[in-house]
CSV table of C-alpha atoms in Angstrom, one decimal:
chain,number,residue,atom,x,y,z
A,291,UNK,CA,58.4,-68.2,-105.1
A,292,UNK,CA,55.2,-67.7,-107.2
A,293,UNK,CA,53.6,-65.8,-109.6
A,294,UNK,CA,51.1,-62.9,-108.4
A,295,UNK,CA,47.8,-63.9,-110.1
A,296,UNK,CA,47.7,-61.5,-112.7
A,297,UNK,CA,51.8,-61.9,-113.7
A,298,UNK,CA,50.3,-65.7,-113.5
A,299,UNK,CA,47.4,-64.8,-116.0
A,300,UNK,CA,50.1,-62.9,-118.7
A,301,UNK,CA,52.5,-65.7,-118.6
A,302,UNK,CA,49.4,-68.1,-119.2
A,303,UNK,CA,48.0,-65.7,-121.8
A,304,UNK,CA,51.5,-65.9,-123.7
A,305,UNK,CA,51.5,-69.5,-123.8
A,306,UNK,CA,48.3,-69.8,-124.6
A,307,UNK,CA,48.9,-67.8,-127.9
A,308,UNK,CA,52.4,-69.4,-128.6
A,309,UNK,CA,50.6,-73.1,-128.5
A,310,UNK,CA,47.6,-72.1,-130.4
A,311,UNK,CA,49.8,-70.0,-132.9
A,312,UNK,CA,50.7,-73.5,-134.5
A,313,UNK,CA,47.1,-73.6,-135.7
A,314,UNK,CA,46.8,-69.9,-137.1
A,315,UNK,CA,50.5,-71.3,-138.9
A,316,UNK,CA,48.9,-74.0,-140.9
A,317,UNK,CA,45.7,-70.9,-141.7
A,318,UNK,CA,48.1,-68.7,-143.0
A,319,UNK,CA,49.9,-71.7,-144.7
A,320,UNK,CA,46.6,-72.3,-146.8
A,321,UNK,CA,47.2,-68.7,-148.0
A,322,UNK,CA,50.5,-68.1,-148.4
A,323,UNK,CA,53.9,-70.1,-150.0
A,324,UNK,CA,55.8,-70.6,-146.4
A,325,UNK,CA,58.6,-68.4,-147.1
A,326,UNK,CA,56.6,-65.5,-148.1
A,327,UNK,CA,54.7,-66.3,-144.8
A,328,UNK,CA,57.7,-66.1,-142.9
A,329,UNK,CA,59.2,-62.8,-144.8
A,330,UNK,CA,55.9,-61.2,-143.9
A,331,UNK,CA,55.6,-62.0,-140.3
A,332,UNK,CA,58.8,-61.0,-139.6
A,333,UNK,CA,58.4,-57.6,-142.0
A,334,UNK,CA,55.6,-56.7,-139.5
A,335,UNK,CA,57.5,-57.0,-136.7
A,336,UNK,CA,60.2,-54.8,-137.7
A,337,UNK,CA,57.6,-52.5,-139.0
A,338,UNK,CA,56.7,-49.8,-138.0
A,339,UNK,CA,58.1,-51.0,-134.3
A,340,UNK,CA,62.1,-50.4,-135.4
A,341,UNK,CA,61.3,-46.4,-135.5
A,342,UNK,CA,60.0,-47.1,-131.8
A,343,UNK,CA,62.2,-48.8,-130.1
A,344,UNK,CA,65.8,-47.7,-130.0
A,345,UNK,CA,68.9,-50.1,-131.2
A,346,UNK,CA,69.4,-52.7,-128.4
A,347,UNK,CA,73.5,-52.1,-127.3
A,348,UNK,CA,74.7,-55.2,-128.9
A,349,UNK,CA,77.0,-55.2,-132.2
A,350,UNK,CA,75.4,-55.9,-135.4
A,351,UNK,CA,76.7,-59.1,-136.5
A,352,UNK,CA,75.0,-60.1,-132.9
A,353,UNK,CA,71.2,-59.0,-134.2
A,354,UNK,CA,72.1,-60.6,-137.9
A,355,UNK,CA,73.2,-63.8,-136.2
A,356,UNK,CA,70.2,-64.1,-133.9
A,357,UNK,CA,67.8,-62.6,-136.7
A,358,UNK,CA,69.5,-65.5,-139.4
A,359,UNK,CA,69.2,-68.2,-136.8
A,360,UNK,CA,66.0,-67.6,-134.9
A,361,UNK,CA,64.2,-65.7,-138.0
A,362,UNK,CA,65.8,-67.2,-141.0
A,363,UNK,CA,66.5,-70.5,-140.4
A,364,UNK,CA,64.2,-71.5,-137.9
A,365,UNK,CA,61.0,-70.3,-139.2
A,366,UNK,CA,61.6,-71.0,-142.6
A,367,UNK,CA,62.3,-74.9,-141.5
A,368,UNK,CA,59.4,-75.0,-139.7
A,369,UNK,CA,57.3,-73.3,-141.7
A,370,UNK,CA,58.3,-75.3,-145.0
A,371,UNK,CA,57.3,-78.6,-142.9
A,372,UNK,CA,53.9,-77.4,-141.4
A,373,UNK,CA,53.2,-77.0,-145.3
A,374,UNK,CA,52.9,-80.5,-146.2
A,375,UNK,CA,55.2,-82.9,-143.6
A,376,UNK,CA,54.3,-82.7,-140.1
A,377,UNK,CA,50.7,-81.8,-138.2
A,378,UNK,CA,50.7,-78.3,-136.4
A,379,UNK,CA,49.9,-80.6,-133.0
A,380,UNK,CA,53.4,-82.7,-133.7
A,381,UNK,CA,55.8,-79.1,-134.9
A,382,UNK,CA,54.2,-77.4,-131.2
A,383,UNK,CA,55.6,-80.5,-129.5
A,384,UNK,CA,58.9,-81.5,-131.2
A,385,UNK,CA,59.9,-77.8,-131.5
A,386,UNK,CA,60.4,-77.8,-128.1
A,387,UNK,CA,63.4,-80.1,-128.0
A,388,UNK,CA,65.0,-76.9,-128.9
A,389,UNK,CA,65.3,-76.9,-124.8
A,390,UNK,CA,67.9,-79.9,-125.0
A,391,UNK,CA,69.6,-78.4,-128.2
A,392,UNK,CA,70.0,-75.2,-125.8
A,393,UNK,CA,71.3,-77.1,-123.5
A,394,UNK,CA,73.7,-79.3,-125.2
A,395,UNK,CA,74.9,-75.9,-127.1
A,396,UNK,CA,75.4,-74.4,-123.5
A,397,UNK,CA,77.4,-77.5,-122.1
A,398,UNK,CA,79.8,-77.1,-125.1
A,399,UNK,CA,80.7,-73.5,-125.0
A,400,UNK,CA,81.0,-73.2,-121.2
A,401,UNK,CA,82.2,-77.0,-120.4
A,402,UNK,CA,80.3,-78.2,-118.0
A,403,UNK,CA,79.3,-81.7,-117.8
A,404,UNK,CA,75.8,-82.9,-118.3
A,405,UNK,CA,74.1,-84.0,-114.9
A,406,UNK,CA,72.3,-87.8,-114.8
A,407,UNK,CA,68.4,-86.1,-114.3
A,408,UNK,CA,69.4,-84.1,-117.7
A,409,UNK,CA,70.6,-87.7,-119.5
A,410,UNK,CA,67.5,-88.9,-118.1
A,411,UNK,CA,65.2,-86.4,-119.1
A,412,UNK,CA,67.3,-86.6,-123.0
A,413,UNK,CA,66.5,-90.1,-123.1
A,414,UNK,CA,62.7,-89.9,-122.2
A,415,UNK,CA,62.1,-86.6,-124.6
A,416,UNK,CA,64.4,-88.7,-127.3
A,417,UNK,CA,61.9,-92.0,-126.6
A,418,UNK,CA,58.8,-89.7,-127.6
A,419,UNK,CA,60.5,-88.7,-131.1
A,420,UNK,CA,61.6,-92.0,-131.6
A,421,UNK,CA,57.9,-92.9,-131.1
A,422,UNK,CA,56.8,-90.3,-133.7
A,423,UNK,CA,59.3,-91.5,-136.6
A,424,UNK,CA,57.8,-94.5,-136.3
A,425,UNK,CA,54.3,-93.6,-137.1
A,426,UNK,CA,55.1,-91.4,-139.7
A,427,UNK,CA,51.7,-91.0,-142.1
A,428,UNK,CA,50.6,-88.7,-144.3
A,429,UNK,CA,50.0,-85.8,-141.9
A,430,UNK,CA,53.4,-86.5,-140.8
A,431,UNK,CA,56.8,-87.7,-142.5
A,432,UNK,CA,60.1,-88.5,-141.3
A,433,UNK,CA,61.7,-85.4,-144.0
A,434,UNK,CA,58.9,-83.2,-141.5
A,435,UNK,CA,60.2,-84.5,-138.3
A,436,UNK,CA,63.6,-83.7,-139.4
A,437,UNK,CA,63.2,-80.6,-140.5
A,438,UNK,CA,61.4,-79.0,-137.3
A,439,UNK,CA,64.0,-81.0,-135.4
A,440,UNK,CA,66.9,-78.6,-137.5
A,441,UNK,CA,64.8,-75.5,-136.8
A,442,UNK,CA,64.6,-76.5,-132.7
A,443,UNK,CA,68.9,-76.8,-133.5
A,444,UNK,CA,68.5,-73.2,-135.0
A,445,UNK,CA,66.4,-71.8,-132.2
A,446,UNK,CA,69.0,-73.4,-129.9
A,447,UNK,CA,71.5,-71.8,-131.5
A,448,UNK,CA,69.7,-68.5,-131.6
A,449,UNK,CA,69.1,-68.7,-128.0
A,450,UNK,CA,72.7,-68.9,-127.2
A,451,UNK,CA,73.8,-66.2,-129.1
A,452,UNK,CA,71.1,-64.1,-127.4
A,453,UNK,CA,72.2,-65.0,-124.3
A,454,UNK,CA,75.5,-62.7,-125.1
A,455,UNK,CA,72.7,-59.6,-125.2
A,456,UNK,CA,72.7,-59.3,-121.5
A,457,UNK,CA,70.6,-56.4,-120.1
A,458,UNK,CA,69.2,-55.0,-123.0
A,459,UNK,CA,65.4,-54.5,-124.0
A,460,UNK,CA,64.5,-57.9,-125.4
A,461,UNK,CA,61.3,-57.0,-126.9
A,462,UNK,CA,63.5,-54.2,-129.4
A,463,UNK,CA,66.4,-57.1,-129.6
A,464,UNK,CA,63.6,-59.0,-131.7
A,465,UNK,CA,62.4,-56.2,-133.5
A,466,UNK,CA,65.5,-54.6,-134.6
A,467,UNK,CA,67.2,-58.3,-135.7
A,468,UNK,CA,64.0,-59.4,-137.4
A,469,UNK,CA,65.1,-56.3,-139.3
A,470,UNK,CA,67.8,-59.0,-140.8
A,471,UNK,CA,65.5,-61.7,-141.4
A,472,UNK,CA,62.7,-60.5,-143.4
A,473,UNK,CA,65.1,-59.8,-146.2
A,474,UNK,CA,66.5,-62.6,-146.6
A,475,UNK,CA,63.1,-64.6,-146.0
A,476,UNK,CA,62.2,-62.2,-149.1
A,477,UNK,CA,64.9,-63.2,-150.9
A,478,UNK,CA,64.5,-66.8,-150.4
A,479,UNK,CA,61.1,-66.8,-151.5
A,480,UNK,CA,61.5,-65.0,-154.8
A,481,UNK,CA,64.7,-67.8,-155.6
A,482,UNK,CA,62.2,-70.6,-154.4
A,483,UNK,CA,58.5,-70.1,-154.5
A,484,UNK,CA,58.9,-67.3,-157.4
A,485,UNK,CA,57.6,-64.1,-158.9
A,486,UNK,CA,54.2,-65.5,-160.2
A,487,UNK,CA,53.4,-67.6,-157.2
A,488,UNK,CA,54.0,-64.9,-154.8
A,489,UNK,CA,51.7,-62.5,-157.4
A,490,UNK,CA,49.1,-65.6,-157.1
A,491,UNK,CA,49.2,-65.8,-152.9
A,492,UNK,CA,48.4,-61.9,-153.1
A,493,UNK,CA,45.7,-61.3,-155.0
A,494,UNK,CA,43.9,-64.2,-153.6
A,495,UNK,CA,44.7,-63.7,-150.3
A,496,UNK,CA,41.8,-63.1,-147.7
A,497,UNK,CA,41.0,-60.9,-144.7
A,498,UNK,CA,41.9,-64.1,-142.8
A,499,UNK,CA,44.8,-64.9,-144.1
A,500,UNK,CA,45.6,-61.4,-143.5
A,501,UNK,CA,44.8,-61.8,-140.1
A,502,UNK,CA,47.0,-64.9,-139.6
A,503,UNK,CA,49.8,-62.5,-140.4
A,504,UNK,CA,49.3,-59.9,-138.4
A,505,UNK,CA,48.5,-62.3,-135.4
A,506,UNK,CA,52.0,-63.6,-136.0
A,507,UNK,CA,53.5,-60.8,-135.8
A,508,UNK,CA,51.5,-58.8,-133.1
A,509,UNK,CA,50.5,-61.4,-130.8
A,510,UNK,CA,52.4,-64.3,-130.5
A,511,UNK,CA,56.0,-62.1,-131.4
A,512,UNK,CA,55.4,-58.3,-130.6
A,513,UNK,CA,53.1,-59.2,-127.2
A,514,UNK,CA,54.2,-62.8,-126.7
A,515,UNK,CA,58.0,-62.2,-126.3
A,516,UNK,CA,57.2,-58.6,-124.7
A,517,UNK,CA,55.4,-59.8,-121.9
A,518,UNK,CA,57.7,-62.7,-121.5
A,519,UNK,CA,60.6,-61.0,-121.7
A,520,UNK,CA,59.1,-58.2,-118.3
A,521,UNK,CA,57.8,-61.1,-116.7
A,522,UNK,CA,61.6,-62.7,-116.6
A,523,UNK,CA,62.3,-59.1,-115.4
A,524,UNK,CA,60.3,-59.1,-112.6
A,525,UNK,CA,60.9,-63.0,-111.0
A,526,UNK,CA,63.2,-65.6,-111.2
A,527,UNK,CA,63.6,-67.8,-114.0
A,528,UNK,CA,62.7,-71.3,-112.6
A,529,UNK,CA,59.7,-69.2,-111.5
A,530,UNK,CA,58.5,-67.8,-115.2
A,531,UNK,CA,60.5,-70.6,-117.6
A,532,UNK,CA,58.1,-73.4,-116.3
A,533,UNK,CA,55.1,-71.9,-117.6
A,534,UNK,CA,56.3,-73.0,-121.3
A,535,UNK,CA,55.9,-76.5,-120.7
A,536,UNK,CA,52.2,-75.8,-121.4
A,537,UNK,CA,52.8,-74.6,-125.3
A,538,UNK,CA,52.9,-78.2,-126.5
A,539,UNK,CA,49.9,-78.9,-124.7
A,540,UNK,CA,47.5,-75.8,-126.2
A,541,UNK,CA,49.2,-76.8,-129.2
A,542,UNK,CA,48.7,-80.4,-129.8
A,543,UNK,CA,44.6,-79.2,-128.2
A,544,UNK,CA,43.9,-76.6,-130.3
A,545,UNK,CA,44.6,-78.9,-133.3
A,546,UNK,CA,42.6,-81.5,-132.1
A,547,UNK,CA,39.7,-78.9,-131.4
A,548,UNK,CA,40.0,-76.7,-134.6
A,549,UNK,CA,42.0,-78.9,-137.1
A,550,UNK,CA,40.3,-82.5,-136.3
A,551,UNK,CA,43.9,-83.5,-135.8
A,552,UNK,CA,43.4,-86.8,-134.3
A,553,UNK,CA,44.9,-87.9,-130.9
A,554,UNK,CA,45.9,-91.6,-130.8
A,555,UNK,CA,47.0,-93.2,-128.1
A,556,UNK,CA,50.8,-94.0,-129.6
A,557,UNK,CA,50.8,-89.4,-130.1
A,558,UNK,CA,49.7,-89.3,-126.5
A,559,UNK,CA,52.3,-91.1,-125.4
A,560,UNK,CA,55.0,-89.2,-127.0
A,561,UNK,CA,53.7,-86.2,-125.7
A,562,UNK,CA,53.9,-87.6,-122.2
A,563,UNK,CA,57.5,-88.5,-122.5
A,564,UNK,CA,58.6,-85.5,-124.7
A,565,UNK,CA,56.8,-83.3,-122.0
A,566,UNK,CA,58.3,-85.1,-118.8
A,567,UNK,CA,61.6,-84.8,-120.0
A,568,UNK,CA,61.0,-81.1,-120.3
A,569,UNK,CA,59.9,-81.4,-117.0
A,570,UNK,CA,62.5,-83.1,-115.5
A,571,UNK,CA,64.6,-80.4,-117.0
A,572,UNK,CA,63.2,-77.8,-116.2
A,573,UNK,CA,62.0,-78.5,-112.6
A,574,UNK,CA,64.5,-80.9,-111.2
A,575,UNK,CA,66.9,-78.5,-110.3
A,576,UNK,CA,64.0,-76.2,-108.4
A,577,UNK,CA,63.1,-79.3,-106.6
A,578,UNK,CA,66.4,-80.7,-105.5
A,579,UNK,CA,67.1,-77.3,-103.8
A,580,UNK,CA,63.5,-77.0,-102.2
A,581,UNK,CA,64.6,-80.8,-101.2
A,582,UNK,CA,67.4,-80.1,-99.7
A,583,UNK,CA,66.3,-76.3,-97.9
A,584,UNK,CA,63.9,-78.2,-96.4
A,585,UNK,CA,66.2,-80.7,-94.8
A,586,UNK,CA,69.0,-77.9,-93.4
């Protein structure tokens, strides 16, 4: 099954803004102390949205889980290493092992055994990192790389605790438990980046850092996991779930093209492998059964 050409377009759209969104990261970065970053994004996408969207039907230690996993932890790790340890090209593509955390998380709760294309495609994303540890440099450091590889654990995490949200509105499930995160995030920042640096980011912040913030909040959160979240309404999974395979690749890209991050061969190759093993993931499956449908 395929996607009708414009459901294609939005799903390409949304990628398109979650890859390049690594790049608007390290803007608003130049602007803002991380955390405070993170506590804003996530304050204007509760707000004003929360008096719009009613309560999703889950409890509410669900939303502060998911909003202290996804919001808290994850962005704040991420963020914090896109500072100063890792290159926004590198965080768009390691972040994505968040896909084998997921599925590692999912194997434990529900005991099922990993299949052989899954070990496979582990060992040829866990090749790629192993490639990027060992060419750590000054745009990227082993402390970097471990830290985005703890916020793709807390992602994980946060993905299987949404998965417990079942039929509700998943564009007011984000809205409602970023409610929890940008608190904290606050919070965090005044105990680590403090009063006076916070003071400084504001009054010499610019209509482009600004804009950074409201783009992470509007576009890649508010429209981004909107439109993904009606697309996986409307079609299969293994129809919409491929698409994100291209994130890394408009990530790495638009570093590249706006950054000047520089795309040596050894980075190329651990994009290849980190990206087939998503593949393999991802699209096995969908292929065996074609295989064998074919074959009845």
């Amino acid at each position: 099954m395929t996607l009708p050409f414009r459901h294609f377009l939005l799903a390409l759209a949304v990628v398109a803004i979650w890859g390049s969104n690594f790049v608007v990261i390290r803007w608003g970065l130049n602007a803002f102390p991380p955390l405070l970053f993170a506590a804003l994004r996530f304050t204007l996408a509760t707000l004003p949205a929360i008096f719009l969207l009613p309560r999703p039907q889950v409890s509410w230690r669900n939303l502060a889980a998911y909003g202290s996993l996804v919001g808290v932890a994850q962005f704040s790790l991420l963020y914090l290493a896109m500072g100063s340890q890792i290159s926004p090209g590198l965080a768009s593509l390691v972040i994505q092992t968040q896909v084998f955390f997921t599925l590692m998380l999912a194997m434990r709760t529900s005991g099922e055994r990993v299949q052989p294309f899954q070990w496979l495609a582990l060992l040829m994303a866990a090749c790629g990192i192993g490639i990027i540890a060992s060419h750590t440099d000054g745009s990227t450091t082993v402390l970097g790389l471990a830290m985005v590889l703890l916020a793709a654990f807390s992602w994980a995490s946060g993905n299987v605790v949404g998965k417990r949200a079942v039929g509700v509105n998943m564009l007011a499930y984000v809205v409602w438990s970023s409610a929890f995160a940008a608190p904290a995030l606050l919070v965090l920042s005044l105990a680590m980046e403090g009063p006076q640096r916070i003071a400084t980011a504001f009054s010499h912040a610019g209509l482009g850092a600004w804009g950074a913030v409201i783009w992470q909040a509007a576009a890649n959160t508010l429209f981004g996991y909107g439109a993904w979240s009606w697309l996986l309404s409307r079609h299969p999974a293994a129809t919409v779930v491929p698409m994100a395979l291209l994130v890394p690749i408009f990530g790495m890209s638009c570093s590249a093209l706006l950054l000047g991050e520089g795309l040596p061969p050894w980075k190329l190759i651990a994009a290849a492998l980190v990206m087939s093993g998503l593949a393999i993931n991802l699209l096995w499956p969908r292929m065996r059964q074609a295989w064998r449908l074919r074959s009845a």
